[in-house]
Amino acid sequence: MTAKLVYDFDEYCEGGRDVLGGKGLGLAEMTALDLPVPAGFTITTEACRHYLADHGPLPADLREEIEQHLALLEERTGQRFGDPANPLLVSVRSGGPVSMPGMMETVLNLGMGDAVIRQAQPEAVHFLLDDYRRLIQMYGEVVAGIDSALFAKELEAFEARDHNETPTHDDLNELVDAFRGIYLDATGTDFPQDPKEQLFAAVAAVFDSWNAPRAQVYRKTAGISEDAGTAANVVQMVFGNRDSRSATGVCFSRDPATGEPGLYGEFLSEAQGEDIVAGTRTPLPVAEMRAVLPEAHAQLVTAVAELERHYRDMQDVEFTVESGRFYLLQTRGAKRTATAALRTAVDMAGEGLLSRDEAVQRIDPAQLEQLLHPTIDPRAELVVVATGLCASPGAACGLAIFDANTAAARSADGEDIILVRPETTADDIHGLLPAQGILTARGGMTSHAAVVARGLGKPCVAGCAALDIDLDERIARIGDVAIREGDPLTIDGTTGRVILGLAPLVEPEPDANLATILDWADDVRRLRVYANADTPLDAERARKHGAEGIGLCRTEHMFMAAERLPIVREMILASTVEERAAALEQLLPMQQSDFEGIFEAMAGLPVTIRLLDPPLHEFLPDPAEVEDLHIRERIESLREANPMLGTRGCRLGIERPEIYEMQIKAIVRAGQAVEQRMGVLPIIEIMHPLVAFASELEWLVELTARTVAEEGGLEYRVGTMIELPRAALRAGELAVHADFFSFGTNDLTQTTLGVSRDDAQGRFLTFYLQHGLLAQDPFQTIDVEGVGELVRTAVERGRATRPSIEIGICGEHGGDPASIAFCESIGLDYVSCSPFRVPVARLAAAQAVLAAGAAYVPAGG
Amino acid sequence: MTAKLVYDFDEYCEGGRDVLGGKGLGLAEMTALDLPVPAGFTITTEACRHYLADHGPLPADLREEIEQHLALLEERTGQRFGDPANPLLVSVRSGGPVSMPGMMETVLNLGMGDAVIRQAQPEAVHFLLDDYRRLIQMYGEVVAGIDSALFAKELEAFEARDHNETPTHDDLNELVDAFRGIYLDATGTDFPQDPKEQLFAAVAAVFDSWNAPRAQVYRKTAGISEDAGTAANVVQMVFGNRDSRSATGVCFSRDPATGEPGLYGEFLSEAQGEDIVAGTRTPLPVAEMRAVLPEAHAQLVTAVAELERHYRDMQDVEFTVESGRFYLLQTRGAKRTATAALRTAVDMAGEGLLSRDEAVQRIDPAQLEQLLHPTIDPRAELVVVATGLCASPGAACGLAIFDANTAAARSADGEDIILVRPETTADDIHGLLPAQGILTARGGMTSHAAVVARGLGKPCVAGCAALDIDLDERIARIGDVAIREGDPLTIDGTTGRVILGLAPLVEPEPDANLATILDWADDVRRLRVYANADTPLDAERARKHGAEGIGLCRTEHMFMAAERLPIVREMILASTVEERAAALEQLLPMQQSDFEGIFEAMAGLPVTIRLLDPPLHEFLPDPAEVEDLHIRERIESLREANPMLGTRGCRLGIERPEIYEMQIKAIVRAGQAVEQRMGVLPIIEIMHPLVAFASELEWLVELTARTVAEEGGLEYRVGTMIELPRAALRAGELAVHADFFSFGTNDLTQTTLGVSRDDAQGRFLTFYLQHGLLAQDPFQTIDVEGVGELVRTAVERGRATRPSIEIGICGEHGGDPASIAFCESIGLDYVSCSPFRVPVARLAAAQAVLAAGAAYVPAGG
């Protein structure tokens, strides 16, 4: 390797974040802005990659380059690394191109040793001893891999002994000796006194932490490249614990919960950063710094304002004040709630910091879901008994149930339940599916329960270690609190809280900033956003959320209504043509009235009606519960081995034309009635499902035209779902007969991948996601390489035959931002998603345009 | 239209068969060979297409062209059309480019009328009256559309009246008058006396018969283009019924049953062709013509020999002798049994008439199946009680059962059954599936029963009109014979016979000519032919049939054996890792011994072993029959909504690696043992099923390598099935990890079309085939447009990554000639099919090369 592998914070690096990592880049940029940053340098991600590829050790030329920068650092600080009289202490801090909070290692106070203590000024001894024991502990854990419990136990004993008084030098000396003893016992060698040995070992350990199992799992989940590597930042130590004019703190440039402008954060006098995290002392609001450390406070205000101007985004900074002198240690984009993100974006556009397009780009569409899930009423008094991982957002209430069979049974009885398990496995899937929420004692963000819950869009709190479940006694304990099976319980997957009783939930409130951002998004996006809606109520809700039409109205849901099901069953089980005709005759006015309601709700906008899709046996009772032998046999004879691939969709419509004829009649009559009533002709699109062959569509288009004509005629368009691989491949032929295509990417994913969603979720698909065989759930985000190729092919072939054809997507991917970006990239005309996802889709569609740099221009257009 | 629309038999026509039709071309070619053919001319298929496109009538310029050729005909025959003193009589005979036996119309004796009778020579009156009544009858039926029963009834009465004596002129005059009366009653007009009016109307009627429903259905079934059209041949009448030196007959150039050389046919003196068909008089063997009509017989021998030389194929001729003068009326390639086809091809190659390649091309691979199905012992004495349509070949024995439920129940009890129904519908599928054979009273070659039976490869006799089934009394009657439910019955789908009792069946005998043809085929073909075989016995059989390897050894069949199933169940239901390991430990030596047997049987040839594929619950009992509650729950929890798309194939192997590890260990140990015993290293290919993602294959290849290494190592190759659309699309990535691909076109068809074969056969798929939505069953012949595109794509992408990759097909399409031709066209390396289909595949693979004109040359090869 010949490239430059170490950059001082004041050196420009063309590679930016990829080379320096996020933390290194931030320090370099703050240095360039002349903000008060400790001196230091960054060892690049490239050095890390070489080191990992060679399986260590740090090569000689890298060591040399580090030593050169160390000399520069000594010069700048006027201290010397390893000089007991005037020691330079440094930290080594990891930082990759993409943030991996808590996953990677850091070692502080390097350069400390016996010699420094021996030569220390008396007033500094106490402080230096404290630093020394911290070094031994961190170095021992991170570099030598010593069990952290050994140090923790010793520290606990130390604090228990003398917790009312400030420890004496002797006390501290004893603790340092004890820690050195632990180090010796564990490694067989004394704690190293050579500062450079310490430094190089710490750099190597930081690099090694890239390959720690937890980091690998995190990267898999977050979709971070394994090849990125981490940088290592060597930073001059500054000490918030030096004296009474020292402090440390964290601070946001705006309120990360509400977005309200103004500093928001806290600080602790005479402390180091980890003391804030440990929670042994209570920090004060940052505003109170003005009284205690007025100059430092003024510097903080100025620096944060400067950083916001520079980054044009809300910042999250760490700072330290050492003997009155203010240092910024880190800055990064602030994590914030959806509410805060929206307000910040709108405010910054108002402040001239961002353009409207940029404001639109700043909102994570996935985060909008926070605003769409029910939350716990903030005014409610809650008994929070534990906190776990925020595994899947939203709040849920129900009875605590401790196994999947009981959960399935109680749910079937109509009760809301929370499934509470030590952990879940594939065998629990029948209990996970009907639960309102899931709570587990073990397992992390990629545990079975967490992955399944996110897949199902259900709230989940995972890894709640305080929870102790006794499956025999049917009781769960959290400390002294006992939760018996059947007790009411609430979980909040957004915050990780576990709450006794049924907390009051509130539906999300409308947010004016959301409306503003969506208006701006609408100005930018090219894709139209439709909704999937089956009832007039759904249609109204969709329109309220900004849907520009209905892309999928599933008529089978109308068949399922309680008062209609008996007639549907009569129709299916009829033994003569007359009986069947009579049942259909009864259903016709019911369907007609549904359609009238939807047409009225969507007046002026298109409504795409999909004719009956599921296999008939879905409407029939369990044959075991039927007394009549003839009917039971009839039901049995309709059973299918693989109903997903059986007599459903247009196959049904072709074999039993009377069903589709009834549905088309109902559509036409409803259209005529609404036109008469409102004076507006509904925009009607009739869609045929599960077409595989052009001959099917030709047959159905003819049946449609004939039936419409028999009813006196009406303007309509006719189209087909593209939800089978063959349909995608033969789209050129299908387009001869279709005014529009709508991709049913749920079924297209099932057939292209050969995966039954019902059978895969929580079973092998979850296993694949947990073990890294799949990076993402193909039912959430479209499988661009497989399914995506078929979609792209169908678009090209369909348009080649009929350039004017309208093409959309109505699978659940229609509401997924990554999938919407794909839809934009291949030039679809619209996406259709569930009504509550319409805002997400509007935003994502705009961002897709902005990310592409320009609106999609169709070939030849 | 400006093209020439009428060709005299002695005019050369460049368009050949497409323009003149098969019959017209035959007449023209025989004329060109100077064979004795009646004079005449052909009105082209193009004229027919114009006529049909314009919905008639015959355009003026066509009439004019016909009249010109008619004038030529008059000149040549010395007779005049419409001249009562010297009348020219003609026939109009249909004949399309592809033969549609019995589907199209013919009218004889045109030009006859009252005037001819009035001016006839006394000795000719009788003969002419007979011709006249035939004309009125045929013209009435074909041109005027009069119910044939009206004429038949009158003729019956006429023959009953006087059946002992030759009818007098008066009798015949009466009959003619009666027929004219029928014509007048039915049409309201007199029978037309103008010969040209008769001729033009007959030509139009022949053209119209192209669009008769039966002809349309036939074309759909036979895959004949709707646009081909028929030609109409206008032929001078010659009369085998003129006098005692007249005769008519049909004759094959060789025995169509055995292929034995020498004329084979029969003749009738003083008769017309239809008399032979009617069967009222018994014809004599053609050899006896030598005594009666020696000159004509000699001419026949010469002509047939000439025709065989010319066509280099067995001929089927019709001839007529009029007053001692010999005429050939028609020649065509003879329909023949498979035995005869093989012998003829081999003999003709020996006679120098054909090259070996041509001999290979002359055998229809589908016809070879006749030789592969069991047949009824020819020495057995049979009680044949009825004959129906030969709907699906092969013979079958069993108990007569009259409904599907009983059939399913009796089959489940282990009994062989013949399902006997008036007709079948989709609701009978559960009775069709287990039946040995199917017999129906109604329905044709495309009836539900016929289509399903052919799809399932089961014998079927359909449309057996003599069969009268009384479902209440549970009795079927054929005339006086009663068949009660449960009575033993035999059907022969190859001949259409229905036979009382259980006839002795014989396995097909080896045919030396078949071996010769297959040897010649092997010299030509490029595709290797492997077999699908799961047992040593299957493997031996496959090798005997010429298989060059095993392309698919399904290990699950080994799991199903009665003594193993309990252990397999223990393994699946084990509640601890130890229990599972113990069960697998028991299975290992069993699998090993299977593999040893197969390796020994296939020594020197490759054996491709597919690891466990079906979902685990296929091995488990019905949970309703299990007492133990825990086990019952465990079984229930393994149930899947769509098992075809569930946890099976490599998904199982990844989630439960111990199963695949056991199988791989068994393979390695078997390989080592056989090598030691025989001194030959088996050629082992390990194949992973249902791969969709490259990450799966990577994981499995690693697991395979690790396990093989743990067992001490062995040479092997590893590959994957391509049976999901995604796998086909991502073949480029998969090829990184695979030494070979094998297309599982059964599953690939199911997923690409979204069709569950189990649920579609006999239901919507049969409906589609019957109603012309599909031309062929995609599970029999590969869907080239859909599935085929994916296969072609996978081949291209796989080879782009790894040019040396071996690619084959192991779905049932591997034994289908049309699919094999497709495999040849895209350059696969091998096809694998069931052992008994191996000869079919060897022949089809050779024909595919010959049809393509040259062997496939891989790109860049």
Coordinates of N, CA and C in Angstrom, one line a residue, chain A residues 417-540:
Chain A
I417 N -54.9 -9.9 22.5 CA -53.9 -10.5 23.4 C -52.5 -9.9 23.0
I418 N -51.6 -10.0 24.1 CA -50.2 -9.7 23.9 C -49.5 -11.0 24.2
L419 N -48.8 -11.5 23.2 CA -48.0 -12.8 23.3 C -46.7 -12.5 24.1
V420 N -46.6 -13.1 25.3 CA -45.4 -12.9 26.1 C -44.6 -14.2 26.2
R421 N -43.4 -14.2 25.7 CA -42.6 -15.4 25.6 C -41.2 -15.1 26.0
P422 N -40.5 -16.1 26.5 CA -39.0 -16.0 26.7 C -38.4 -15.6 25.4
E423 N -38.7 -16.3 24.3 CA -38.3 -15.9 23.0 C -39.3 -16.7 22.1
T424 N -39.3 -16.4 20.8 CA -40.2 -17.1 19.9 C -39.5 -17.9 18.8
T425 N -40.1 -18.9 18.3 CA -39.5 -19.7 17.2 C -40.6 -19.9 16.1
A426 N -40.2 -20.6 15.1 CA -41.1 -20.8 14.0 C -42.4 -21.5 14.5
D427 N -42.3 -22.3 15.6 CA -43.4 -23.1 16.0 C -44.5 -22.2 16.7
D428 N -44.1 -20.9 16.9 CA -45.1 -20.0 17.6 C -45.9 -19.2 16.6
I429 N -45.7 -19.4 15.3 CA -46.2 -18.5 14.3 C -47.7 -18.3 14.4
H430 N -48.4 -19.4 14.8 CA -49.9 -19.3 14.9 C -50.3 -18.5 16.1
G431 N -49.4 -18.3 17.0 CA -49.7 -17.3 18.1 C -49.3 -15.9 17.8
L432 N -48.3 -15.8 17.0 CA -47.8 -14.4 16.6 C -48.8 -13.7 15.7
L433 N -49.3 -14.5 14.8 CA -50.2 -13.9 13.7 C -51.4 -13.2 14.3
P434 N -52.1 -13.8 15.3 CA -53.3 -13.0 15.7 C -53.0 -12.1 16.9
A435 N -51.8 -12.0 17.4 CA -51.6 -11.2 18.6 C -51.6 -9.7 18.2
Q436 N -52.0 -8.9 19.2 CA -52.0 -7.4 19.0 C -50.5 -6.9 19.1
G437 N -49.8 -7.6 20.0 CA -48.4 -7.2 20.2 C -47.6 -8.3 20.8
I438 N -46.3 -8.2 20.7 CA -45.4 -9.2 21.2 C -44.3 -8.7 22.1
L439 N -44.1 -9.4 23.2 CA -43.1 -9.1 24.2 C -42.2 -10.3 24.5
T440 N -40.9 -10.1 24.3 CA -40.0 -11.2 24.7 C -39.0 -10.8 25.7
A441 N -38.5 -11.8 26.4 CA -37.5 -11.6 27.4 C -36.1 -11.6 26.8
R442 N -35.9 -12.4 25.8 CA -34.6 -12.6 25.2 C -34.6 -12.2 23.7
G443 N -33.4 -12.0 23.1 CA -33.4 -11.8 21.7 C -33.3 -10.3 21.4
G444 N -32.5 -10.0 20.3 CA -32.3 -8.6 20.0 C -33.2 -8.1 18.8
M445 N -32.6 -7.1 18.1 CA -33.4 -6.5 17.0 C -33.6 -7.4 15.8
T446 N -32.8 -8.5 15.8 CA -33.0 -9.4 14.7 C -33.4 -10.8 15.2
S447 N -34.0 -10.8 16.4 CA -34.5 -12.1 16.9 C -35.8 -12.4 16.1
H448 N -36.2 -13.7 16.2 CA -37.3 -14.2 15.5 C -38.6 -13.3 15.7
A449 N -38.8 -13.0 17.0 CA -40.0 -12.2 17.3 C -39.9 -10.8 16.6
A450 N -38.7 -10.2 16.7 CA -38.6 -8.8 16.1 C -38.8 -8.8 14.6
V451 N -38.2 -9.8 13.9 CA -38.3 -9.8 12.5 C -39.7 -10.1 12.0
V452 N -40.4 -11.1 12.7 CA -41.7 -11.4 12.3 C -42.6 -10.2 12.6
A453 N -42.5 -9.5 13.8 CA -43.4 -8.4 14.1 C -43.2 -7.3 13.1
R454 N -42.0 -7.0 12.7 CA -41.8 -5.9 11.7 C -42.5 -6.3 10.4
G455 N -42.3 -7.6 10.1 CA -42.9 -8.1 8.9 C -44.4 -7.9 8.9
L456 N -45.0 -8.1 10.0 CA -46.5 -8.1 10.1 C -47.0 -6.7 10.5
G457 N -46.1 -5.8 10.7 CA -46.5 -4.4 11.1 C -47.1 -4.4 12.5
K458 N -46.7 -5.3 13.4 CA -47.2 -5.3 14.7 C -46.2 -4.7 15.7
P459 N -46.7 -4.1 16.8 CA -45.8 -3.6 17.8 C -45.0 -4.8 18.5
C460 N -43.8 -4.5 18.8 CA -43.0 -5.6 19.6 C -41.9 -4.9 20.4
V461 N -41.9 -5.4 21.7 CA -40.8 -5.1 22.6 C -40.0 -6.4 22.8
A462 N -38.7 -6.4 22.4 CA -37.9 -7.6 22.5 C -36.8 -7.5 23.5
G463 N -36.3 -8.6 23.9 CA -35.1 -8.5 24.8 C -35.3 -7.8 26.1
C464 N -36.5 -7.9 26.7 CA -36.8 -7.2 27.9 C -36.2 -8.1 29.1
A465 N -34.9 -7.9 29.4 CA -34.2 -8.8 30.2 C -34.8 -8.9 31.6
A466 N -35.5 -7.9 32.1 CA -36.0 -7.9 33.4 C -37.2 -8.9 33.6
L467 N -37.6 -9.3 32.4 CA -38.8 -10.2 32.4 C -38.5 -11.6 32.7
D468 N -39.1 -12.2 33.7 CA -38.8 -13.6 34.0 C -40.1 -14.4 34.0
I469 N -40.2 -15.3 33.0 CA -41.5 -16.0 32.7 C -41.5 -17.4 33.3
D470 N -42.4 -17.7 34.1 CA -42.5 -19.1 34.6 C -43.7 -19.8 33.9
L471 N -43.3 -20.6 32.9 CA -44.4 -21.2 32.1 C -45.2 -22.2 32.8
D472 N -44.7 -22.8 33.8 CA -45.5 -23.8 34.6 C -46.5 -23.1 35.4
E473 N -46.0 -22.1 36.1 CA -46.9 -21.3 37.1 C -47.9 -20.4 36.3
R474 N -47.6 -20.2 35.0 CA -48.3 -19.2 34.2 C -48.2 -17.8 34.8
I475 N -47.0 -17.4 35.1 CA -46.8 -16.1 35.7 C -45.5 -15.5 35.2
A476 N -45.5 -14.2 35.0 CA -44.3 -13.5 34.6 C -43.9 -12.5 35.6
R477 N -42.7 -12.4 36.0 CA -42.3 -11.5 37.1 C -41.3 -10.5 36.5
I478 N -41.5 -9.2 37.0 CA -40.6 -8.1 36.7 C -40.2 -7.6 38.0
G479 N -39.1 -7.9 38.6 CA -38.8 -7.6 40.0 C -39.9 -8.1 40.9
D480 N -40.6 -7.2 41.6 CA -41.6 -7.7 42.5 C -43.0 -7.7 41.9
V481 N -43.1 -7.2 40.7 CA -44.4 -7.2 40.0 C -44.7 -8.5 39.4
A482 N -45.9 -9.0 39.6 CA -46.3 -10.3 39.0 C -47.3 -10.0 37.9
I483 N -47.1 -10.6 36.8 CA -48.2 -10.5 35.7 C -48.7 -12.0 35.5
R484 N -50.0 -12.2 35.8 CA -50.5 -13.5 35.6 C -51.1 -13.7 34.2
E485 N -51.2 -14.9 33.7 CA -51.7 -15.1 32.4 C -53.2 -14.5 32.4
G486 N -53.5 -13.7 31.4 CA -54.8 -13.1 31.3 C -54.8 -11.7 31.9
D487 N -53.8 -11.3 32.6 CA -53.7 -9.9 33.1 C -53.6 -8.9 31.9
P488 N -54.3 -7.7 32.1 CA -54.1 -6.7 31.0 C -52.7 -6.1 31.0
L489 N -52.2 -5.9 29.8 CA -50.9 -5.4 29.6 C -50.8 -4.5 28.4
T490 N -49.8 -3.5 28.4 CA -49.6 -2.7 27.3 C -48.1 -2.6 26.9
I491 N -47.8 -2.7 25.7 CA -46.4 -2.5 25.3 C -46.3 -1.3 24.3
D492 N -45.2 -0.7 24.3 CA -45.0 0.5 23.4 C -43.7 0.2 22.6
G493 N -43.9 -0.3 21.4 CA -42.7 -0.7 20.6 C -41.9 0.4 20.1
T494 N -42.5 1.6 20.2 CA -41.7 2.8 19.8 C -40.7 3.3 20.8
T495 N -41.1 3.0 22.1 CA -40.2 3.5 23.2 C -39.6 2.3 24.0
G496 N -40.1 1.1 23.7 CA -39.7 -0.1 24.5 C -40.3 -0.3 25.8
R497 N -41.3 0.5 26.1 CA -41.9 0.4 27.5 C -42.8 -0.7 27.6
V498 N -42.8 -1.3 28.8 CA -43.8 -2.4 29.2 C -44.6 -1.8 30.4
I499 N -46.0 -1.8 30.2 CA -46.9 -1.0 31.1 C -48.0 -1.9 31.6
L500 N -48.2 -1.9 32.9 CA -49.3 -2.7 33.5 C -50.7 -2.1 33.1
G501 N -51.6 -3.0 32.9 CA -53.0 -2.5 32.5 C -53.1 -2.1 31.1
L502 N -54.4 -1.7 30.7 CA -54.6 -1.3 29.4 C -54.5 0.2 29.3
A503 N -53.4 0.7 28.8 CA -53.2 2.1 28.7 C -54.1 2.7 27.6
P504 N -54.6 3.9 27.8 CA -55.4 4.5 26.7 C -54.6 4.8 25.5
L505 N -55.0 4.4 24.3 CA -54.3 4.6 23.1 C -55.0 5.8 22.3
V506 N -54.2 6.6 21.7 CA -54.8 7.6 20.9 C -54.4 7.5 19.4
E507 N -55.3 7.7 18.5 CA -55.1 7.7 17.1 C -54.1 8.9 16.8
P508 N -53.3 8.8 15.8 CA -52.4 9.9 15.5 C -53.1 11.2 15.1
E509 N -52.6 12.3 15.5 CA -53.3 13.6 15.2 C -52.7 14.1 13.9
P510 N -53.5 14.9 13.2 CA -52.9 15.5 11.9 C -51.8 16.5 12.3
D511 N -50.8 16.6 11.5 CA -49.7 17.4 11.7 C -49.6 18.4 10.5
A512 N -49.7 19.7 10.9 CA -49.7 20.7 9.8 C -48.4 20.7 9.0
N513 N -47.3 20.4 9.7 CA -46.0 20.3 9.0 C -46.0 19.2 8.0
L514 N -46.7 18.1 8.3 CA -46.8 16.9 7.4 C -47.5 17.4 6.2
A515 N -48.6 18.1 6.4 CA -49.4 18.6 5.2 C -48.6 19.4 4.3
T516 N -47.7 20.3 4.9 CA -46.9 21.2 4.2 C -45.9 20.4 3.3
I517 N -45.2 19.5 4.0 CA -44.2 18.7 3.3 C -44.8 17.9 2.2
L518 N -46.0 17.3 2.4 CA -46.7 16.5 1.4 C -47.1 17.4 0.2
D519 N -47.5 18.7 0.5 CA -47.8 19.6 -0.6 C -46.6 19.8 -1.4
W520 N -45.5 20.0 -0.8 CA -44.2 20.2 -1.5 C -43.9 19.0 -2.3
A521 N -44.1 17.8 -1.7 CA -43.8 16.6 -2.4 C -44.6 16.4 -3.6
D522 N -45.9 16.8 -3.5 CA -46.8 16.7 -4.6 C -46.4 17.5 -5.8
D523 N -45.7 18.6 -5.5 CA -45.2 19.5 -6.6 C -44.1 18.8 -7.4
V524 N -43.5 17.9 -6.7 CA -42.3 17.3 -7.3 C -42.5 15.9 -8.0
R525 N -43.4 15.1 -7.4 CA -43.5 13.7 -7.8 C -44.1 13.6 -9.2
R526 N -43.8 12.5 -9.9 CA -44.3 12.2 -11.2 C -45.4 11.1 -11.1
L527 N -45.0 10.1 -10.2 CA -46.0 9.0 -10.0 C -47.3 9.4 -9.4
R528 N -48.4 9.0 -9.9 CA -49.6 9.2 -9.2 C -49.7 8.2 -8.0
V529 N -50.4 8.6 -6.9 CA -50.6 7.7 -5.8 C -52.1 7.4 -5.6
Y530 N -52.4 6.1 -5.8 CA -53.7 5.6 -5.6 C -53.8 4.8 -4.3
A531 N -55.0 4.4 -3.9 CA -55.1 3.6 -2.7 C -55.8 2.3 -3.0
N532 N -55.5 1.3 -2.2 CA -56.3 0.1 -2.2 C -57.5 0.2 -1.2
A533 N -58.7 0.2 -1.7 CA -59.8 0.4 -0.8 C -61.0 -0.4 -1.3
D534 N -61.7 -1.0 -0.4 CA -62.8 -1.9 -0.7 C -64.2 -1.4 -0.3
T535 N -64.2 -0.4 0.5 CA -65.5 0.1 1.0 C -65.6 1.6 0.8
P536 N -66.8 2.2 0.8 CA -66.9 3.6 0.7 C -66.1 4.3 1.8
L537 N -66.1 3.7 3.0 CA -65.4 4.3 4.1 C -63.9 4.4 3.9
D538 N -63.3 3.3 3.4 CA -61.9 3.2 3.0 C -61.6 4.3 1.9
A539 N -62.6 4.4 1.0 CA -62.4 5.3 -0.1 C -62.3 6.7 0.4
E540 N -63.2 7.1 1.3 CA -63.2 8.4 1.8 C -61.8 8.7 2.6

